[in-house]
mmCIF file of C-alpha atoms in Angstrom:
data_model
loop_
_atom_site.group_PDB
_atom_site.id
_atom_site.type_symbol
_atom_site.label_atom_id
_atom_site.label_comp_id
_atom_site.label_asym_id
_atom_site.label_seq_id
_atom_site.Cartn_x
_atom_site.Cartn_y
_atom_site.Cartn_z
ATOM 1 C CA UNK A 79 16.209 -19.423 -30.062
ATOM 2 C CA UNK A 80 13.919 -17.058 -32.238
ATOM 3 C CA UNK A 81 15.653 -13.717 -33.232
ATOM 4 C CA UNK A 82 12.476 -11.806 -32.758
ATOM 5 C CA UNK A 83 12.273 -9.759 -29.311
ATOM 6 C CA UNK A 84 11.767 -12.226 -26.246
ATOM 7 C CA UNK A 85 10.767 -9.344 -23.980
ATOM 8 C CA UNK A 86 7.892 -6.532 -24.603
ATOM 9 C CA UNK A 87 9.347 -2.996 -24.704
ATOM 10 C CA UNK A 88 6.781 -1.827 -21.966
ATOM 11 C CA UNK A 89 8.158 -4.513 -19.477
ATOM 12 C CA UNK A 90 11.906 -4.444 -20.704
ATOM 13 C CA UNK A 91 11.986 -0.397 -19.374
ATOM 14 C CA UNK A 92 10.346 -0.954 -16.169
ATOM 15 C CA UNK A 93 12.921 -1.600 -13.186
ATOM 16 C CA UNK A 94 12.551 -4.621 -11.326
ATOM 17 C CA UNK A 95 11.247 -4.146 -7.811
ATOM 18 C CA UNK A 96 14.335 -3.521 -5.142
ATOM 19 C CA UNK A 97 11.993 -4.687 -2.349
ATOM 20 C CA UNK A 98 11.684 -8.260 -3.882
ATOM 21 C CA UNK A 99 15.261 -8.326 -5.044
ATOM 22 C CA UNK A 100 16.752 -7.599 -1.450
ATOM 23 C CA UNK A 101 13.797 -9.987 -0.060
ATOM 24 C CA UNK A 102 14.994 -12.727 -2.227
ATOM 25 C CA UNK A 103 18.772 -12.061 -1.656
ATOM 26 C CA UNK A 104 18.458 -12.403 2.262
ATOM 27 C CA UNK A 105 17.061 -15.613 2.331
ATOM 28 C CA UNK A 106 18.948 -18.211 3.565
ATOM 29 C CA UNK A 107 21.929 -16.112 4.934
ATOM 30 C CA UNK A 108 22.627 -16.562 8.610
ATOM 31 C CA UNK A 109 21.962 -13.659 10.769
ATOM 32 C CA UNK A 110 20.415 -11.557 8.305
ATOM 33 C CA UNK A 111 17.679 -9.513 10.233
ATOM 34 C CA UNK A 112 15.290 -8.219 7.299
ATOM 35 C CA UNK A 113 13.163 -5.034 7.716
ATOM 36 C CA UNK A 114 12.535 -5.130 4.185
ATOM 37 C CA UNK A 115 9.507 -6.880 3.059
ATOM 38 C CA UNK A 116 6.132 -4.840 3.910
ATOM 39 C CA UNK A 117 4.008 -7.790 5.678
ATOM 40 C CA UNK A 118 3.175 -8.304 9.578
ATOM 41 C CA UNK A 119 4.344 -11.176 11.136
ATOM 42 C CA UNK A 120 1.410 -11.548 13.879
ATOM 43 C CA UNK A 121 -0.241 -14.903 13.130
ATOM 44 C CA UNK A 122 -3.410 -14.766 11.084
ATOM 45 C CA UNK A 123 -6.430 -14.954 13.380
ATOM 46 C CA UNK A 124 -7.706 -18.577 13.904
ATOM 47 C CA UNK A 125 -11.200 -17.890 13.476
ATOM 48 C CA UNK A 126 -10.537 -16.555 10.138
ATOM 49 C CA UNK A 127 -8.288 -19.428 9.253
ATOM 50 C CA UNK A 128 -11.135 -21.993 10.217
ATOM 51 C CA UNK A 129 -13.642 -19.915 8.304
ATOM 52 C CA UNK A 130 -11.278 -20.575 5.161
ATOM 53 C CA UNK A 131 -11.004 -24.298 6.016
ATOM 54 C CA UNK A 132 -14.713 -24.221 5.978
ATOM 55 C CA UNK A 133 -15.029 -22.596 2.565
ATOM 56 C CA UNK A 134 -12.792 -24.993 0.747
ATOM 57 C CA UNK A 135 -14.185 -28.346 2.638
ATOM 58 C CA UNK A 136 -17.838 -26.706 1.649
ATOM 59 C CA UNK A 137 -16.713 -26.570 -2.083
ATOM 60 C CA UNK A 138 -15.565 -23.008 -2.650
ATOM 61 C CA UNK A 139 -12.836 -24.046 -4.839
ATOM 62 C CA UNK A 140 -14.406 -23.052 -8.293
ATOM 63 C CA UNK A 141 -15.091 -19.919 -10.325
ATOM 64 C CA UNK A 142 -17.147 -17.023 -8.693
ATOM 65 C CA UNK A 143 -18.536 -14.446 -10.201
ATOM 66 C CA UNK A 144 -16.280 -12.006 -11.733
ATOM 67 C CA UNK A 145 -17.477 -8.894 -9.640
ATOM 68 C CA UNK A 146 -17.382 -11.266 -6.313
ATOM 69 C CA UNK A 147 -19.322 -13.649 -4.095
ATOM 70 C CA UNK A 148 -22.333 -11.945 -2.707
ATOM 71 C CA UNK A 149 -21.378 -12.628 0.835
ATOM 72 C CA UNK A 150 -17.928 -11.075 0.279
ATOM 73 C CA UNK A 151 -19.208 -7.649 -1.301
ATOM 74 C CA UNK A 152 -22.185 -7.404 1.139
ATOM 75 C CA UNK A 153 -19.844 -7.863 4.112
ATOM 76 C CA UNK A 154 -17.930 -5.057 2.369
ATOM 77 C CA UNK A 155 -20.652 -2.906 1.925
ATOM 78 C CA UNK A 156 -21.782 -3.566 5.615
ATOM 79 C CA UNK A 157 -18.280 -2.874 7.024
ATOM 80 C CA UNK A 158 -17.849 0.428 5.158
ATOM 81 C CA UNK A 159 -21.198 1.864 6.274
ATOM 82 C CA UNK A 160 -20.462 0.932 9.811
ATOM 83 C CA UNK A 161 -16.984 2.486 9.904
ATOM 84 C CA UNK A 162 -17.116 5.579 7.469
ATOM 85 C CA UNK A 163 -21.170 6.049 6.703
ATOM 86 C CA UNK A 164 -20.207 5.402 3.142
ATOM 87 C CA UNK A 165 -23.114 3.430 1.065
ATOM 88 C CA UNK A 166 -22.031 1.383 -1.580
ATOM 89 C CA UNK A 167 -24.261 -0.584 -3.611
ATOM 90 C CA UNK A 168 -22.719 -4.289 -3.184
ATOM 91 C CA UNK A 169 -23.935 -5.510 -6.541
ATOM 92 C CA UNK A 170 -22.290 -2.493 -8.780
ATOM 93 C CA UNK A 171 -20.192 -0.620 -6.892
ATOM 94 C CA UNK A 172 -17.869 -3.130 -5.178
ATOM 95 C CA UNK A 173 -15.571 -5.521 -7.164
ATOM 96 C CA UNK A 174 -13.732 -8.194 -5.357
ATOM 97 C CA UNK A 175 -10.111 -8.235 -6.558
ATOM 98 C CA UNK A 176 -6.813 -10.577 -6.270
ATOM 99 C CA UNK A 177 -5.210 -8.051 -3.876
ATOM 100 C CA UNK A 178 -4.887 -4.222 -3.744
ATOM 101 C CA UNK A 179 -1.989 -4.275 -6.431
ATOM 102 C CA UNK A 180 -4.514 -6.071 -8.848
ATOM 103 C CA UNK A 181 -7.630 -3.392 -7.944
ATOM 104 C CA UNK A 182 -4.953 -0.717 -8.768
ATOM 105 C CA UNK A 183 -3.546 -2.274 -11.929
ATOM 106 C CA UNK A 184 -7.213 -3.101 -13.319
ATOM 107 C CA UNK A 185 -8.305 0.446 -12.434
ATOM 108 C CA UNK A 186 -5.351 1.940 -14.363
ATOM 109 C CA UNK A 187 -5.888 -0.193 -17.510
ATOM 110 C CA UNK A 188 -9.637 0.656 -17.304
ATOM 111 C CA UNK A 189 -9.361 4.189 -17.310
ATOM 112 C CA UNK A 190 -5.558 5.327 -18.395
ATOM 113 C CA UNK A 191 -5.149 5.661 -22.298
ATOM 114 C CA UNK A 192 -1.785 6.068 -23.607
ATOM 115 C CA UNK A 193 -0.480 9.779 -22.943
ATOM 116 C CA UNK A 194 -2.821 10.359 -19.831
ATOM 117 C CA UNK A 195 -1.139 11.834 -17.098
ATOM 118 C CA UNK A 196 -1.423 10.357 -13.446
ATOM 119 C CA UNK A 197 0.102 12.155 -10.052
ATOM 120 C CA UNK A 198 1.871 9.950 -7.996
ATOM 121 C CA UNK A 199 2.764 10.916 -4.389
ATOM 122 C CA UNK A 200 6.815 11.467 -4.111
ATOM 123 C CA UNK A 201 7.756 8.984 -2.441
ATOM 124 C CA UNK A 202 5.295 6.103 -2.445
ATOM 125 C CA UNK A 203 4.508 2.465 -2.926
ATOM 126 C CA UNK A 204 7.027 1.563 -6.155
ATOM 127 C CA UNK A 205 4.267 -0.268 -7.592
ATOM 128 C CA UNK A 206 2.137 2.639 -8.455
ATOM 129 C CA UNK A 207 4.761 4.319 -10.839
ATOM 130 C CA UNK A 208 5.256 0.961 -12.519
ATOM 131 C CA UNK A 209 1.791 0.259 -13.012
ATOM 132 C CA UNK A 210 0.914 3.739 -14.653
ATOM 133 C CA UNK A 211 3.813 3.103 -17.107
ATOM 134 C CA UNK A 212 2.382 -0.547 -17.718
ATOM 135 C CA UNK A 213 -1.050 1.129 -18.591
ATOM 136 C CA UNK A 214 0.687 3.512 -21.078
ATOM 137 C CA UNK A 215 0.228 6.586 -18.955
ATOM 138 C CA UNK A 216 2.909 9.192 -17.719
ATOM 139 C CA UNK A 217 3.432 9.600 -13.975
ATOM 140 C CA UNK A 218 3.922 13.000 -12.827
ATOM 141 C CA UNK A 219 5.591 13.021 -9.023
ATOM 142 C CA UNK A 220 4.272 15.465 -6.480
ATOM 143 C CA UNK A 221 6.605 16.553 -4.377
ATOM 144 C CA UNK A 222 6.757 16.373 -0.711
ATOM 145 C CA UNK A 223 6.240 19.177 1.887
ATOM 146 C CA UNK A 224 8.798 18.794 4.889
ATOM 147 C CA UNK A 225 6.425 16.565 6.888
ATOM 148 C CA UNK A 226 6.488 13.931 3.905
ATOM 149 C CA UNK A 227 2.780 14.783 3.100
ATOM 150 C CA UNK A 228 1.656 16.157 -0.372
ATOM 151 C CA UNK A 229 2.715 19.508 -1.200
ATOM 152 C CA UNK A 230 -0.649 20.955 -2.685
ATOM 153 C CA UNK A 231 0.990 24.071 -4.504
ATOM 154 C CA UNK A 232 3.158 21.332 -6.397
ATOM 155 C CA UNK A 233 -0.227 19.264 -7.039
ATOM 156 C CA UNK A 234 -1.801 22.461 -8.671
ATOM 157 C CA UNK A 235 1.492 23.228 -10.790
ATOM 158 C CA UNK A 236 1.383 19.364 -12.114
ATOM 159 C CA UNK A 237 -2.159 19.717 -13.182
ATOM 160 C CA UNK A 238 -2.613 20.060 -17.103
ATOM 161 C CA UNK A 239 -5.352 19.277 -19.504
ATOM 162 C CA UNK A 240 -4.196 15.617 -19.814
ATOM 163 C CA UNK A 241 -3.941 14.886 -16.239
ATOM 164 C CA UNK A 242 -6.598 11.942 -15.789
ATOM 165 C CA UNK A 243 -5.709 10.639 -12.414
ATOM 166 C CA UNK A 244 -4.163 11.037 -8.840
ATOM 167 C CA UNK A 245 -3.073 8.278 -6.255
ATOM 168 C CA UNK A 246 -2.948 8.940 -2.849
ATOM 169 C CA UNK A 247 -2.041 6.708 0.275
ATOM 170 C CA UNK A 248 -2.346 7.569 3.664
ATOM 171 C CA UNK A 249 -1.150 6.027 5.916
ATOM 172 C CA UNK A 250 1.651 6.231 3.806
ATOM 173 C CA UNK A 251 4.046 3.572 2.494
ATOM 174 C CA UNK A 252 6.801 4.297 2.786
ATOM 175 C CA UNK A 253 6.546 7.173 5.184
ATOM 176 C CA UNK A 254 4.399 6.349 7.612
ATOM 177 C CA UNK A 255 2.401 9.621 7.754
ATOM 178 C CA UNK A 256 -0.919 10.773 7.495
ATOM 179 C CA UNK A 257 -2.613 13.792 5.787
ATOM 180 C CA UNK A 258 -4.797 16.129 7.618
ATOM 181 C CA UNK A 259 -8.507 16.316 6.753
ATOM 182 C CA UNK A 260 -8.243 19.900 5.351
ATOM 183 C CA UNK A 261 -5.173 18.649 3.193
ATOM 184 C CA UNK A 262 -6.884 15.758 1.698
ATOM 185 C CA UNK A 263 -10.046 17.944 0.996
ATOM 186 C CA UNK A 264 -7.970 20.148 -0.963
ATOM 187 C CA UNK A 265 -6.771 17.335 -2.837
ATOM 188 C CA UNK A 266 -10.478 16.592 -3.486
ATOM 189 C CA UNK A 267 -11.293 19.943 -4.531
ATOM 190 C CA UNK A 268 -8.511 20.160 -7.039
ATOM 191 C CA UNK A 269 -9.589 16.642 -8.459
ATOM 192 C CA UNK A 270 -13.516 17.739 -8.794
ATOM 193 C CA UNK A 271 -12.552 21.179 -10.312
ATOM 194 C CA UNK A 272 -10.136 19.451 -12.997
ATOM 195 C CA UNK A 273 -12.424 16.023 -13.650
ATOM 196 C CA UNK A 274 -9.369 13.835 -12.216
ATOM 197 C CA UNK A 275 -10.471 10.383 -10.712
ATOM 198 C CA UNK A 276 -8.812 9.846 -7.347
ATOM 199 C CA UNK A 277 -7.148 6.066 -6.395
ATOM 200 C CA UNK A 278 -7.422 6.362 -2.570
ATOM 201 C CA UNK A 279 -5.259 3.283 -1.668
ATOM 202 C CA UNK A 280 -6.314 2.757 2.129
ATOM 203 C CA UNK A 281 -4.823 -0.623 2.942
ATOM 204 C CA UNK A 282 -3.431 0.556 6.429
ATOM 205 C CA UNK A 283 -6.626 2.123 7.700
ATOM 206 C CA UNK A 284 -6.495 -0.093 10.654
ATOM 207 C CA UNK A 285 -3.163 0.663 11.578
ATOM 208 C CA UNK A 286 -3.371 3.980 12.964
ATOM 209 C CA UNK A 287 -1.823 4.935 16.091
ATOM 210 C CA UNK A 288 -2.864 7.049 19.136
ATOM 211 C CA UNK A 289 -4.034 10.446 18.775
ATOM 212 C CA UNK A 290 -4.426 10.024 15.098
ATOM 213 C CA UNK A 291 -7.490 9.592 12.839
ATOM 214 C CA UNK A 292 -7.970 7.683 9.551
ATOM 215 C CA UNK A 293 -9.594 9.999 7.053
ATOM 216 C CA UNK A 294 -11.360 8.234 4.119
ATOM 217 C CA UNK A 295 -11.148 10.132 1.273
ATOM 218 C CA UNK A 296 -14.708 9.211 -0.313
ATOM 219 C CA UNK A 297 -16.061 10.686 2.968
ATOM 220 C CA UNK A 298 -15.028 14.017 2.081
ATOM 221 C CA UNK A 299 -17.170 16.880 0.253
ATOM 222 C CA UNK A 300 -17.711 15.836 -3.345
ATOM 223 C CA UNK A 301 -15.436 12.977 -3.117
ATOM 224 C CA UNK A 302 -17.903 9.987 -3.846
ATOM 225 C CA UNK A 303 -18.522 10.153 -7.313
ATOM 226 C CA UNK A 304 -14.789 11.019 -8.088
ATOM 227 C CA UNK A 305 -12.969 8.397 -5.892
ATOM 228 C CA UNK A 306 -11.789 4.591 -6.311
ATOM 229 C CA UNK A 307 -11.334 3.398 -2.818
ATOM 230 C CA UNK A 308 -8.598 0.660 -3.174
ATOM 231 C CA UNK A 309 -8.356 -1.981 -0.388
ATOM 232 C CA UNK A 310 -6.217 -5.084 0.611
ATOM 233 C CA UNK A 311 -6.994 -7.348 3.598
ATOM 234 C CA UNK A 312 -3.142 -8.391 3.542
ATOM 235 C CA UNK A 313 -2.188 -6.027 6.332
ATOM 236 C CA UNK A 314 -5.555 -5.694 8.357
ATOM 237 C CA UNK A 315 -5.642 -9.963 8.973
ATOM 238 C CA UNK A 316 -1.902 -10.582 8.237
ATOM 239 C CA UNK A 317 -2.825 -12.704 5.177
ATOM 240 C CA UNK A 318 -0.654 -11.298 2.373
ATOM 241 C CA UNK A 319 -0.325 -14.958 0.747
ATOM 242 C CA UNK A 320 -3.969 -14.798 0.147
ATOM 243 C CA UNK A 321 -3.899 -12.096 -2.371
ATOM 244 C CA UNK A 322 -7.493 -10.570 -1.741
ATOM 245 C CA UNK A 323 -8.937 -7.282 -1.730
ATOM 246 C CA UNK A 324 -11.497 -4.859 -3.578
ATOM 247 C CA UNK A 325 -12.016 -1.703 -4.918
ATOM 248 C CA UNK A 326 -15.188 0.500 -4.593
ATOM 249 C CA UNK A 327 -16.585 3.276 -6.384
ATOM 250 C CA UNK A 328 -19.412 4.857 -8.176
ATOM 251 C CA UNK A 329 -20.786 2.053 -10.807
ATOM 252 C CA UNK A 330 -19.851 4.405 -13.736
ATOM 253 C CA UNK A 331 -15.961 3.840 -12.789
ATOM 254 C CA UNK A 332 -16.155 0.263 -11.510
ATOM 255 C CA UNK A 333 -18.083 -1.082 -14.644
ATOM 256 C CA UNK A 334 -14.862 -0.963 -16.805
ATOM 257 C CA UNK A 335 -12.860 -1.915 -14.092
ATOM 258 C CA UNK A 336 -15.025 -4.896 -13.993
ATOM 259 C CA UNK A 337 -14.515 -5.471 -17.406
ATOM 260 C CA UNK A 338 -10.547 -5.539 -17.490
ATOM 261 C CA UNK A 339 -10.431 -7.697 -14.062
ATOM 262 C CA UNK A 340 -12.241 -10.224 -15.854
ATOM 263 C CA UNK A 341 -9.567 -10.522 -18.590
ATOM 264 C CA UNK A 342 -6.864 -10.174 -15.769
ATOM 265 C CA UNK A 343 -7.596 -12.963 -13.239
ATOM 266 C CA UNK A 344 -11.585 -13.921 -14.121
ATOM 267 C CA UNK A 345 -12.481 -13.533 -10.340
ATOM 268 C CA UNK A 346 -10.814 -13.318 -7.005
ATOM 269 C CA UNK A 347 -10.076 -16.227 -4.891
ATOM 270 C CA UNK A 348 -13.424 -17.758 -4.295
ATOM 271 C CA UNK A 349 -12.691 -19.378 -0.603
ATOM 272 C CA UNK A 350 -11.010 -16.299 0.634
ATOM 273 C CA UNK A 351 -13.717 -14.382 -0.516
ATOM 274 C CA UNK A 352 -16.328 -15.968 1.509
ATOM 275 C CA UNK A 353 -14.054 -16.666 4.551
ATOM 276 C CA UNK A 354 -13.179 -12.780 4.862
ATOM 277 C CA UNK A 355 -17.142 -12.261 4.317
ATOM 278 C CA UNK A 356 -17.782 -14.305 7.167
ATOM 279 C CA UNK A 357 -15.043 -12.904 9.368
ATOM 280 C CA UNK A 358 -15.191 -8.943 8.553
ATOM 281 C CA UNK A 359 -17.870 -7.958 10.627
ATOM 282 C CA UNK A 360 -17.518 -10.154 13.838
ATOM 283 C CA UNK A 361 -16.291 -8.793 17.192
ATOM 284 C CA UNK A 362 -13.259 -11.145 16.685
ATOM 285 C CA UNK A 363 -12.429 -9.076 13.908
ATOM 286 C CA UNK A 364 -12.163 -5.896 15.811
ATOM 287 C CA UNK A 365 -10.356 -7.563 18.450
ATOM 288 C CA UNK A 366 -7.715 -8.684 16.183
ATOM 289 C CA UNK A 367 -7.190 -5.442 14.383
ATOM 290 C CA UNK A 368 -6.971 -3.660 17.554
ATOM 291 C CA UNK A 369 -4.443 -6.390 18.986
ATOM 292 C CA UNK A 370 -2.361 -5.768 15.551
ATOM 293 C CA UNK A 371 -2.353 -2.078 16.270
ATOM 294 C CA UNK A 372 -1.382 -2.081 19.788
ATOM 295 C CA UNK A 373 1.722 -4.551 18.724
ATOM 296 C CA UNK A 374 2.781 -2.223 16.083
ATOM 297 C CA UNK A 375 2.588 0.889 18.068
ATOM 298 C CA UNK A 376 5.058 -0.666 20.816
ATOM 299 C CA UNK A 377 7.387 -1.584 18.028
ATOM 300 C CA UNK A 378 6.984 2.085 16.547
ATOM 301 C CA UNK A 379 7.648 3.674 19.675
ATOM 302 C CA UNK A 380 11.145 1.840 20.122
ATOM 303 C CA UNK A 381 12.301 2.192 16.592
ATOM 304 C CA UNK A 382 11.693 5.773 15.942
ATOM 305 C CA UNK A 383 13.506 7.167 18.824
ATOM 306 C CA UNK A 384 16.138 4.216 18.471
ATOM 307 C CA UNK A 385 16.942 5.710 15.005
ATOM 308 C CA UNK A 386 16.877 9.259 16.264
ATOM 309 C CA UNK A 387 19.573 8.073 18.775
ATOM 310 C CA UNK A 388 22.112 6.838 16.049
ATOM 311 C CA UNK A 389 24.360 9.521 14.321
ATOM 312 C CA UNK A 390 23.146 10.196 10.742
ATOM 313 C CA UNK A 391 19.850 9.067 11.130
ATOM 314 C CA UNK A 392 16.803 11.545 11.659
ATOM 315 C CA UNK A 393 13.323 9.682 11.927
ATOM 316 C CA UNK A 394 9.874 11.516 11.878
ATOM 317 C CA UNK A 395 7.184 10.086 14.113
ATOM 318 C CA UNK A 396 5.172 7.028 12.451
ATOM 319 C CA UNK A 397 1.312 7.738 12.455
ATOM 320 C CA UNK A 398 0.163 4.782 10.515
ATOM 321 C CA UNK A 399 1.071 1.653 8.730
ATOM 322 C CA UNK A 400 4.620 0.033 9.799
ATOM 323 C CA UNK A 401 6.997 1.664 8.308
ATOM 324 C CA UNK A 402 9.799 4.127 9.499
ATOM 325 C CA UNK A 403 11.686 6.388 6.837
ATOM 326 C CA UNK A 404 14.788 7.769 8.320
ATOM 327 C CA UNK A 405 16.628 10.382 6.887
ATOM 328 C CA UNK A 406 20.192 9.365 6.269
ATOM 329 C CA UNK A 407 21.655 11.821 3.954
ATOM 330 C CA UNK A 408 23.750 12.932 7.169
ATOM 331 C CA UNK A 409 25.336 9.721 7.562
ATOM 332 C CA UNK A 410 29.145 9.802 7.369
ATOM 333 C CA UNK A 411 29.018 7.057 5.081
ATOM 334 C CA UNK A 412 25.925 8.232 2.867
ATOM 335 C CA UNK A 413 26.848 8.482 -0.872
ATOM 336 C CA UNK A 414 23.457 7.250 -2.191
ATOM 337 C CA UNK A 415 20.713 5.213 -0.147
ATOM 338 C CA UNK A 416 21.465 2.466 -2.531
ATOM 339 C CA UNK A 417 25.270 2.391 -1.276
ATOM 340 C CA UNK A 418 24.532 3.104 2.072
ATOM 341 C CA UNK A 419 21.790 0.219 2.234
ATOM 342 C CA UNK A 420 24.468 -2.128 0.843
ATOM 343 C CA UNK A 421 27.253 -1.117 3.257
ATOM 344 C CA UNK A 422 24.518 -1.869 6.087
ATOM 345 C CA UNK A 423 23.733 -5.385 4.527
ATOM 346 C CA UNK A 424 27.128 -6.404 3.855
ATOM 347 C CA UNK A 425 28.807 -5.051 7.109
ATOM 348 C CA UNK A 426 25.668 -5.691 9.532
ATOM 349 C CA UNK A 427 23.377 -8.087 7.736
ATOM 350 C CA UNK A 428 20.296 -5.696 8.235
ATOM 351 C CA UNK A 429 17.897 -5.235 5.421
ATOM 352 C CA UNK A 430 16.595 -1.811 4.873
ATOM 353 C CA UNK A 431 15.107 -0.790 1.365
ATOM 354 C CA UNK A 432 16.819 2.410 -0.207
ATOM 355 C CA UNK A 433 14.272 5.227 -0.119
ATOM 356 C CA UNK A 434 14.652 6.043 -3.816
ATOM 357 C CA UNK A 435 12.914 3.014 -4.720
ATOM 358 C CA UNK A 436 9.639 4.610 -3.883
ATOM 359 C CA UNK A 437 10.344 7.871 -5.942
ATOM 360 C CA UNK A 438 13.257 10.482 -6.601
ATOM 361 C CA UNK A 439 12.477 12.280 -3.190
ATOM 362 C CA UNK A 440 13.185 9.148 -1.405
ATOM 363 C CA UNK A 441 16.680 9.764 -2.210
ATOM 364 C CA UNK A 442 18.595 10.013 1.054
ATOM 365 C CA UNK A 443 16.286 7.994 3.034
ATOM 366 C CA UNK A 444 16.059 4.437 3.837
ATOM 367 C CA UNK A 445 12.636 2.420 4.649
ATOM 368 C CA UNK A 446 12.585 -0.179 7.677
ATOM 369 C CA UNK A 447 9.460 -2.113 8.000
ATOM 370 C CA UNK A 448 8.740 -2.873 11.508
ATOM 371 C CA UNK A 449 5.969 -5.273 10.769
ATOM 372 C CA UNK A 450 8.241 -8.211 10.243
ATOM 373 C CA UNK A 451 10.206 -7.950 13.483
ATOM 374 C CA UNK A 452 9.662 -7.979 17.337
ATOM 375 C CA UNK A 453 10.977 -5.456 20.102
ATOM 376 C CA UNK A 454 14.097 -7.445 20.886
ATOM 377 C CA UNK A 455 14.947 -7.671 17.138
ATOM 378 C CA UNK A 456 14.569 -3.826 16.952
ATOM 379 C CA UNK A 457 17.012 -3.562 19.595
ATOM 380 C CA UNK A 458 19.332 -5.767 17.930
ATOM 381 C CA UNK A 459 18.907 -3.943 14.515
ATOM 382 C CA UNK A 460 19.650 -0.530 16.201
ATOM 383 C CA UNK A 461 22.639 -1.968 17.880
ATOM 384 C CA UNK A 462 24.023 -3.157 14.662
ATOM 385 C CA UNK A 463 23.270 0.349 12.968
ATOM 386 C CA UNK A 464 25.148 2.105 15.769
ATOM 387 C CA UNK A 465 28.372 0.287 14.353
ATOM 388 C CA UNK A 466 28.257 1.603 11.007
#
């Protein structure tokens, strides 16, 4: 073997995904219940599957234009206009991507230079901080308030002349929390005043529970020209294996992302683009997302009070997404989130993700994905946890 380095320094310094490690470890072990992986277990809508089959059989198996197929981008433009009164030109303000993760990575690679600072919610989806580092940026954690939303005073304190972007994600993975319209507007105002790009990851916009409202960031005052709207259909239509999403924004911000995207994957999957393009604005799509939200809300209503009934677990209400984020720092066996997660796995065969995977403020918490379970299994999980 060559004596030269076999791993680049930029990847060597980045820790692997603890979520994926737990997911892989749990495979094939009898009796394990995993609340680790962030995907819903509701079957993909049959009409969408049929449209994918038709697309494949119809010849959509080749390269598409780098920005995406016209059908896909037009459908997204129509959906954003209908749902949020947002007007994006499908020809140059919407880019089809191979997942929301690729959308974020391409956006960071296109807009972040080495040494640029990016504000990241603490806690938040673990991919954000890793991708910022891969882009050469410096991630700066924004502390949460007691309700696990962004602390606006800390946002102000963290902004410097080097701050290039801020990532926000509501409903949040891992907390399941929403931020108020007033709070989001304050973030936008700070971004505009300091010429900071906003990356708004809104992949859970269709899983908002009763009494709550999703506020799409580019709809806020002065936000449109400052915001990149990140989206994935993985959660919306239960197709995480399809790897299909998009980024929408003003053409000046989209153009360099399109260039970067062309050198990462060339184009998003062609058949998936056109299948979703045909399905997105149909009554069947709305029926499915309504059904999905209802199922997830039923699970939420069981798991949150269930956690709160267990000694050492304290769980805020979940307002959207399919994640509960119980605080466990008062549990009798708590030393660290990772060690308690390990104890639960070893003794009760339940997978819960240590909160510090999502940022320093996640220490003392565990994340539970109730997207990949059911009501009976939640009962079993709660019963097992009560024995720890």
